[in-house]
mmCIF file of C-alpha atoms in Angstrom:
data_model
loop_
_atom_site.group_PDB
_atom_site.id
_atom_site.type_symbol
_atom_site.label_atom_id
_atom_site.label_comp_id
_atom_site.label_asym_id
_atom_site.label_seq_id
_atom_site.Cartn_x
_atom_site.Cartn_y
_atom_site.Cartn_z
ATOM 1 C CA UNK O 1 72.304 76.090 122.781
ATOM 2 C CA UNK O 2 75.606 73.985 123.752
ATOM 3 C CA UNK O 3 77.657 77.139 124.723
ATOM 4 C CA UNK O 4 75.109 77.879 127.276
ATOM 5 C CA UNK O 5 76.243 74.645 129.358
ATOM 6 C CA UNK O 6 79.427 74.148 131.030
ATOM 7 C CA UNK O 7 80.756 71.407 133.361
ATOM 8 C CA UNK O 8 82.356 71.687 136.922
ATOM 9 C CA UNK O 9 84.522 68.940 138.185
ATOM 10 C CA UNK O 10 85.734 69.806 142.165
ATOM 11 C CA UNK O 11 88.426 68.756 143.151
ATOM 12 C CA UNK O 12 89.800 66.537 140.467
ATOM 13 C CA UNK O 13 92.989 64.149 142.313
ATOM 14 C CA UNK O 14 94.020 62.454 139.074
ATOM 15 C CA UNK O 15 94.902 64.806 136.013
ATOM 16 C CA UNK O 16 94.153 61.781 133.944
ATOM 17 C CA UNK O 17 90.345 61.926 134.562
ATOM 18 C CA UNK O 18 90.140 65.443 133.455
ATOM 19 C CA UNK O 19 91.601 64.647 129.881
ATOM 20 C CA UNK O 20 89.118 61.936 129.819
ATOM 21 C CA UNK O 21 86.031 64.269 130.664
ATOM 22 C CA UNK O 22 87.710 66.775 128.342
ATOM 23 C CA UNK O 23 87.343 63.884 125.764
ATOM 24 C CA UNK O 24 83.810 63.217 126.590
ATOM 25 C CA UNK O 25 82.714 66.450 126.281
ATOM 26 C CA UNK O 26 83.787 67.235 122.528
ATOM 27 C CA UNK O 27 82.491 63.761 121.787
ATOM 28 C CA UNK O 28 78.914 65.371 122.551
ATOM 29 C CA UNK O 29 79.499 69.192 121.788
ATOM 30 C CA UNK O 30 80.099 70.518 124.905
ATOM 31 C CA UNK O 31 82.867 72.989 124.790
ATOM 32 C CA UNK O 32 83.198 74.700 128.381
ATOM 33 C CA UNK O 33 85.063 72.938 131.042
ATOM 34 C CA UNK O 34 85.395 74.352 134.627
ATOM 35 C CA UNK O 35 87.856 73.293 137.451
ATOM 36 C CA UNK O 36 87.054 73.789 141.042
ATOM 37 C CA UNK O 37 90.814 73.911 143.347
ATOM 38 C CA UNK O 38 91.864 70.819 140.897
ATOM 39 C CA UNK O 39 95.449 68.798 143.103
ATOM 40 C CA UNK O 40 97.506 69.197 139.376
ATOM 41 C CA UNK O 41 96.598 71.055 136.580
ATOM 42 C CA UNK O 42 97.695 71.487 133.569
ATOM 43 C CA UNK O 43 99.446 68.458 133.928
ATOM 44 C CA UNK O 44 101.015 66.268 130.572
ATOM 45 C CA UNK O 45 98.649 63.135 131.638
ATOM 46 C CA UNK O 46 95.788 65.047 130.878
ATOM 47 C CA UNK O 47 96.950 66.609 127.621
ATOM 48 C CA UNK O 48 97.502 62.363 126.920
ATOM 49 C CA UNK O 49 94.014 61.193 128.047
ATOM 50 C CA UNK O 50 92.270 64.288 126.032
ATOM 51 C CA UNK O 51 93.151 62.836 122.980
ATOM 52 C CA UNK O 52 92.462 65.368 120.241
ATOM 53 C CA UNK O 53 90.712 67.470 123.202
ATOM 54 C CA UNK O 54 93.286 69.910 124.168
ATOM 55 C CA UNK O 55 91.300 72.798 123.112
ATOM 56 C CA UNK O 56 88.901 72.209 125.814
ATOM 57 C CA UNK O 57 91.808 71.376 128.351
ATOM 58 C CA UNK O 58 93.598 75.295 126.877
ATOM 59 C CA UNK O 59 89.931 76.801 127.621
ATOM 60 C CA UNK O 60 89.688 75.341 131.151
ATOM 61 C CA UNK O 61 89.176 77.956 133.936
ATOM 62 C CA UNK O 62 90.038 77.189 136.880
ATOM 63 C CA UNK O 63 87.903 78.965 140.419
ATOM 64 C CA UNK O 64 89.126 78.349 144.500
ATOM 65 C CA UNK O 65 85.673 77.482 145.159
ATOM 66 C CA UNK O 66 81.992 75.923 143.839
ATOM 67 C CA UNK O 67 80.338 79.249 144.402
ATOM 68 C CA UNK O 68 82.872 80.888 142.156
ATOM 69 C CA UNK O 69 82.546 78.258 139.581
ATOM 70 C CA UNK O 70 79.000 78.882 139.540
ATOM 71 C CA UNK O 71 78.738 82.962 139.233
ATOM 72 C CA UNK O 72 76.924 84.033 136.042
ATOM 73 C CA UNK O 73 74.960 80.489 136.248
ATOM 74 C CA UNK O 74 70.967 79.996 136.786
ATOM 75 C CA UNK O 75 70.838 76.681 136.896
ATOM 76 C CA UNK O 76 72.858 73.770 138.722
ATOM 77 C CA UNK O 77 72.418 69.703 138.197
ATOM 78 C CA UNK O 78 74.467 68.099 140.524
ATOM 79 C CA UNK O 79 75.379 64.398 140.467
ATOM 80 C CA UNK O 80 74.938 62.017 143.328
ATOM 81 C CA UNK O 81 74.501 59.000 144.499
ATOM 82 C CA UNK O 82 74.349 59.237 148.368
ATOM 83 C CA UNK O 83 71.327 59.202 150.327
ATOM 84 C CA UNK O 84 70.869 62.545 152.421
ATOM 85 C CA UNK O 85 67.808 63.560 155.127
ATOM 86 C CA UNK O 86 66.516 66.133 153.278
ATOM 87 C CA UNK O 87 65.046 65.514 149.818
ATOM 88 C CA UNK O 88 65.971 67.434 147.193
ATOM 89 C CA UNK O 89 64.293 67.452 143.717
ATOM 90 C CA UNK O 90 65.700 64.266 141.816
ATOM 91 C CA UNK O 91 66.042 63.801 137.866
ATOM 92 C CA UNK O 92 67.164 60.921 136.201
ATOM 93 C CA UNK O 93 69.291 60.831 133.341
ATOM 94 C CA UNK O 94 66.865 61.115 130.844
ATOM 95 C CA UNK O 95 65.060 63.970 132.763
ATOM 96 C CA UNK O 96 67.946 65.862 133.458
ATOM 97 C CA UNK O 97 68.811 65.774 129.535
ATOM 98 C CA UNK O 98 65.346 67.066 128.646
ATOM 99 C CA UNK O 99 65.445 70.027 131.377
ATOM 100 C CA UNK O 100 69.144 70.889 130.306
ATOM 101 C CA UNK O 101 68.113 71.204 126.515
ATOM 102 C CA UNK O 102 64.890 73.119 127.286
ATOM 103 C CA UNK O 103 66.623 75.433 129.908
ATOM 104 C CA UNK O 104 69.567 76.303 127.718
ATOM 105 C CA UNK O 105 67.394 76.701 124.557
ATOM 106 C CA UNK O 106 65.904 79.995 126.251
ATOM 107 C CA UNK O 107 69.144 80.961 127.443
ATOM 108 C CA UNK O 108 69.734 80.203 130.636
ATOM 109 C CA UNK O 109 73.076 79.343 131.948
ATOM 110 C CA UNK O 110 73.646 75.729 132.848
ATOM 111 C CA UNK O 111 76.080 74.052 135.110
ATOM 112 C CA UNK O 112 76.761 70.033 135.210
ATOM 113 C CA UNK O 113 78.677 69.763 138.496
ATOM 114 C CA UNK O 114 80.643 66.475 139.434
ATOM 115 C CA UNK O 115 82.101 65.654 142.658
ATOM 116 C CA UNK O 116 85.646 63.991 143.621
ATOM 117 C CA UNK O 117 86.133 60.502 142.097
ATOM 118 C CA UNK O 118 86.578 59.207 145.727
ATOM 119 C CA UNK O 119 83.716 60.867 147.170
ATOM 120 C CA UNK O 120 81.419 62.893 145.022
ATOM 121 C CA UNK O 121 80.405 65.930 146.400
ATOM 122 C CA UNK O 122 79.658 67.445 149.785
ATOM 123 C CA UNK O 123 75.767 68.244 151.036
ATOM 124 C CA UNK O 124 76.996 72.031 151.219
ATOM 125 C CA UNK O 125 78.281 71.196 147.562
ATOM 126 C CA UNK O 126 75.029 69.569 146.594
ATOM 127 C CA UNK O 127 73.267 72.476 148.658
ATOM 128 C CA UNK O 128 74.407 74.567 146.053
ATOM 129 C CA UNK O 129 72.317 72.979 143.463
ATOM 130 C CA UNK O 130 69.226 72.898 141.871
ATOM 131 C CA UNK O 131 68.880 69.621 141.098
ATOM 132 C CA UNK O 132 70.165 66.211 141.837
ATOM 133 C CA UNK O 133 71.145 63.936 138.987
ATOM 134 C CA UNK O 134 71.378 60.061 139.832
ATOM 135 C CA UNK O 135 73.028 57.501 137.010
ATOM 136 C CA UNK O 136 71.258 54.517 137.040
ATOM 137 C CA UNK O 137 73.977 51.772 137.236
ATOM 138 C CA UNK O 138 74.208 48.408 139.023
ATOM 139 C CA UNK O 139 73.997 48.902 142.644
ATOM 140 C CA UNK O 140 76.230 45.502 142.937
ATOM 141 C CA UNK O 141 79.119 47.951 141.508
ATOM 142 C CA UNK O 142 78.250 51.179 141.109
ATOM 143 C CA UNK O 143 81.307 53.511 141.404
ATOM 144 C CA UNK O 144 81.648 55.009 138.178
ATOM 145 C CA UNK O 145 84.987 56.407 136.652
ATOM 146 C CA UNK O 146 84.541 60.293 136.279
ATOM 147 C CA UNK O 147 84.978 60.679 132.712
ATOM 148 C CA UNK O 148 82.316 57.752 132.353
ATOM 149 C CA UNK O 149 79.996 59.539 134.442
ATOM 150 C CA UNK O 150 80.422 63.229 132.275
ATOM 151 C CA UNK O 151 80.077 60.669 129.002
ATOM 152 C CA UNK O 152 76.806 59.120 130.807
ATOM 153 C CA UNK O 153 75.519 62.376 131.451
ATOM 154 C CA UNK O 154 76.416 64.839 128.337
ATOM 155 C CA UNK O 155 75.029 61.658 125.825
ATOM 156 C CA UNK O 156 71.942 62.171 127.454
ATOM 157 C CA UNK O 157 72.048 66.160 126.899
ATOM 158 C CA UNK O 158 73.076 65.610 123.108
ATOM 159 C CA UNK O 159 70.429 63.112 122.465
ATOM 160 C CA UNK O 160 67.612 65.729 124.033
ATOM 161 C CA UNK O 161 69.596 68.266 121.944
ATOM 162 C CA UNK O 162 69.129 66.385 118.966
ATOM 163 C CA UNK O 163 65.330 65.275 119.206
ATOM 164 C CA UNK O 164 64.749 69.022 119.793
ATOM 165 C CA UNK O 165 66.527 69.867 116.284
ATOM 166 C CA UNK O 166 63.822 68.005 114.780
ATOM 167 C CA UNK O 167 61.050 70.086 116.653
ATOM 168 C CA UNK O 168 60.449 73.333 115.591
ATOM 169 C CA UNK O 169 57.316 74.179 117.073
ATOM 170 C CA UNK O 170 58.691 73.760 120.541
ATOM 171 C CA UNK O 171 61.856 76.181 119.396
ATOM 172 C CA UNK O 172 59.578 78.754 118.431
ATOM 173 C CA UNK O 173 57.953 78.270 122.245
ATOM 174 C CA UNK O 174 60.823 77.945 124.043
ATOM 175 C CA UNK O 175 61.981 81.291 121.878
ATOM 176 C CA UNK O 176 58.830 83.511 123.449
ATOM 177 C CA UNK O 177 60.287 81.880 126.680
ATOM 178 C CA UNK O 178 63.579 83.200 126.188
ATOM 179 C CA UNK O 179 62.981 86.807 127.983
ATOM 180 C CA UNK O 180 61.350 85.499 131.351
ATOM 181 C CA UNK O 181 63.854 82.929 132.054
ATOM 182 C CA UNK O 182 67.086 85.081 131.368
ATOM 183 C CA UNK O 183 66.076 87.292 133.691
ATOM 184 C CA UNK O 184 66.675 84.180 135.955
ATOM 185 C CA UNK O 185 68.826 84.912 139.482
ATOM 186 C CA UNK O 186 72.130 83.742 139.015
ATOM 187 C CA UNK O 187 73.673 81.370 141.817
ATOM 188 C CA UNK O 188 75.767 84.091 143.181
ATOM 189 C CA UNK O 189 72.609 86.572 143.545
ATOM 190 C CA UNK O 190 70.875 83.642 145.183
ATOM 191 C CA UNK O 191 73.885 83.260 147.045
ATOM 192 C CA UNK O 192 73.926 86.961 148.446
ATOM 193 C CA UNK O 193 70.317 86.313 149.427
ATOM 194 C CA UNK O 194 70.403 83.250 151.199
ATOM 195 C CA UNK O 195 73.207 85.063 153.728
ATOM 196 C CA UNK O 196 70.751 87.941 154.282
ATOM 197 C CA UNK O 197 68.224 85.629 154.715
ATOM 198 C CA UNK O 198 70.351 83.840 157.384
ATOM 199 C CA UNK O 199 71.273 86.912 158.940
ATOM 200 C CA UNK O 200 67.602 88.281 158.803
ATOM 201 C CA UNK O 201 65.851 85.040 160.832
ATOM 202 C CA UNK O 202 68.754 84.784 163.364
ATOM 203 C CA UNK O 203 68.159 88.732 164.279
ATOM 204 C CA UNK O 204 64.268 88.308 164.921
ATOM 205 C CA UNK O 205 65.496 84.812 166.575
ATOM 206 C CA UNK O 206 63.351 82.058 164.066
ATOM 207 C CA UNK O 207 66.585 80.455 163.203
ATOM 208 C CA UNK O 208 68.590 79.493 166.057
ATOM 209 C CA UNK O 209 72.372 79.035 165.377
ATOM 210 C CA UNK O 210 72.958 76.560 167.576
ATOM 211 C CA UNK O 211 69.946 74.506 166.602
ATOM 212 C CA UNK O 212 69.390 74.887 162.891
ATOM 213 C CA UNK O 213 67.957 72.112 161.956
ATOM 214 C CA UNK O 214 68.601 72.082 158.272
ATOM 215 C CA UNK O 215 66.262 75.570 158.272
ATOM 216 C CA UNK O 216 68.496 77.116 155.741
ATOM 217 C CA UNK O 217 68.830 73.599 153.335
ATOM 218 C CA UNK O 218 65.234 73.682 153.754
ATOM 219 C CA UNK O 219 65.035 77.064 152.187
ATOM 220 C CA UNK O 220 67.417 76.655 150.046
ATOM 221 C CA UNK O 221 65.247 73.730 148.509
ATOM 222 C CA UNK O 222 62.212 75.521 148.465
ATOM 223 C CA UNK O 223 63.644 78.841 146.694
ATOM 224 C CA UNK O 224 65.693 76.933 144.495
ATOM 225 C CA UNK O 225 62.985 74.864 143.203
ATOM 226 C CA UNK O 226 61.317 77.927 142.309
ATOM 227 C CA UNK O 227 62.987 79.456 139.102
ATOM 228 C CA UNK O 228 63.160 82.958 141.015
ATOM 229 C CA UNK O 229 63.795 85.693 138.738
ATOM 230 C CA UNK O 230 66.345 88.684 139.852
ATOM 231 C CA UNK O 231 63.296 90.963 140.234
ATOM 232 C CA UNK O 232 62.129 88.588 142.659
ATOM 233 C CA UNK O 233 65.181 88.173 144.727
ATOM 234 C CA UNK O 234 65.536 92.053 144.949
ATOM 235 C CA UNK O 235 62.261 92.346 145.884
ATOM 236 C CA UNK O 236 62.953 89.639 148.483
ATOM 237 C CA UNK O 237 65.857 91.494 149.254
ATOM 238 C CA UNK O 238 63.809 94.498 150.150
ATOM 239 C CA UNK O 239 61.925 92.836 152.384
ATOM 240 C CA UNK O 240 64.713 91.295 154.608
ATOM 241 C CA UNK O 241 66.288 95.133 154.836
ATOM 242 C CA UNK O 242 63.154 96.688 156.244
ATOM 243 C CA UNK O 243 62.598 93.825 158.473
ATOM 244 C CA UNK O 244 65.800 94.363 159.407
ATOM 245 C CA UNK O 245 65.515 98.129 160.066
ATOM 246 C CA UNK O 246 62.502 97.032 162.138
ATOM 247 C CA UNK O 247 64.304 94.599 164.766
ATOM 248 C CA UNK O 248 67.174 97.320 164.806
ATOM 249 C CA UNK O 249 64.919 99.897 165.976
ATOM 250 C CA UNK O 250 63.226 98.202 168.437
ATOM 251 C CA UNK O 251 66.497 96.567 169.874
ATOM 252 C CA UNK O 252 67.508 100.735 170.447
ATOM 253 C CA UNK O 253 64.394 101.530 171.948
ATOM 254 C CA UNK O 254 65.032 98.601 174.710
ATOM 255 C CA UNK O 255 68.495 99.712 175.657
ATOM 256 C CA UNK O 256 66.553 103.823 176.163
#
């Protein structure tokens, strides 16, 4: 079940932090470590701060980009702690533990994403996910350091990981599950559609460029709340290209 999660740091400044996450991941079983455009890596501080982790550090891959750190993935929990317009669906810790466990059980693909230590992540970053994750610390000082926050967050997977040991009934459910949800879209499939979906509502002129007004964020929040399934998307998919086809053919019959 723990090989089906991984964690994404982006854009990691201090090479330090990502021995310390490396650290805080074996401490709870997670074994797969992603790095999004990290400023030094590999790097001999964070072979130091790994500290009996280098295995994990060896194992790293490292992507240009969030969306390429997310291919093959059907699921995204994104950390954050800044307030944004549009509401996205929120877990806390204990939540987002419970969903992880019973997501990854069935086997679906699970990313933990977490932002720059100076500034977390961007709302196109956080765009990109399904879920937002908040830490409950003291708002009086509530900057966390980023292998704290990965500890924080992967306790609260292993704990949900180990209450579900102890409950075989809801194995054996989540094991009739396991066919529907990994035929789950992945984030680069969802990816793909959102751009034709962009390009569809701009060509029969419902989404206005220069006016968007978080149309597409919207979307994106109400598909990826969904849990849409790559049947689904192609079917969705479908539906864009012949309204597409449509628009085309009526744009040629103006210019006869």
């Amino acid at each position: 079940m723990l090989q089906n999660i991984c964690v994404v740091l982006v854009n990691v400044s201090h090479p330090g932090n990502i021995g310390s996450v490396a650290r805080a991941m074996k401490n709870m079983g997670l074994t797969r470590l992603v790095l999004v455009e990290p400023r030094a890596f590999p790097h001999n501080e964070a072979n130091i701060r790994a500290s009996g982790a280098n295995d994990i550090l060896e194992k790293a891959k490292i992507v240009a980009t969030l969306e390429n750190a997310l291919v093959s993935c059907n699921l995204v929990f994104g950390t954050s702690a800044r307030h944004r317009r549009i509401s996205w669906p929120l877990l806390g810790l204990r939540q987002c533990g419970t969903k992880v466990v019973e997501e990854a059980a069935s086997g679906t693909q699970i990313a933990l994403v977490f932002g720059r230590e100076d500034s977390g992540l961007t709302n196109k970053e956080l765009q990109q996910c399904h879920y937002h994750v908040h830490i409950p610390s003291n708002p009086k000082f509530s900057s966390l350091n980023l292998g704290a926050a990965v500890q924080v967050v992967s306790c609260e997977v292993r704990i949900a990981w180990l209450i579900a040991q102890d409950q075989s009934s809801k194995l054996e459910k989540n094991e009739v599950a396991s066919t529907k949800n990994s035929e789950l879209a992945t984030v680069d499939e969802l990816e793909r559609f959102y751009k034709h979906l962009e390009q569809t509502l701009v060509a029969i002129k419902f989404l206005k460029p220069e006016k968007p007004r978080y149309l597409m964020a919207r979307l994106r929040c109400l598909y990826g709340r969904s849990s849409v399934s790559r049947t689904e998307i192609n079917i969705l998919r479908g539906i864009l290209t012949e309204t597409q086809k449509v628009v085309d053919s009526a744009s040629r019959k103006r210019k006869d």
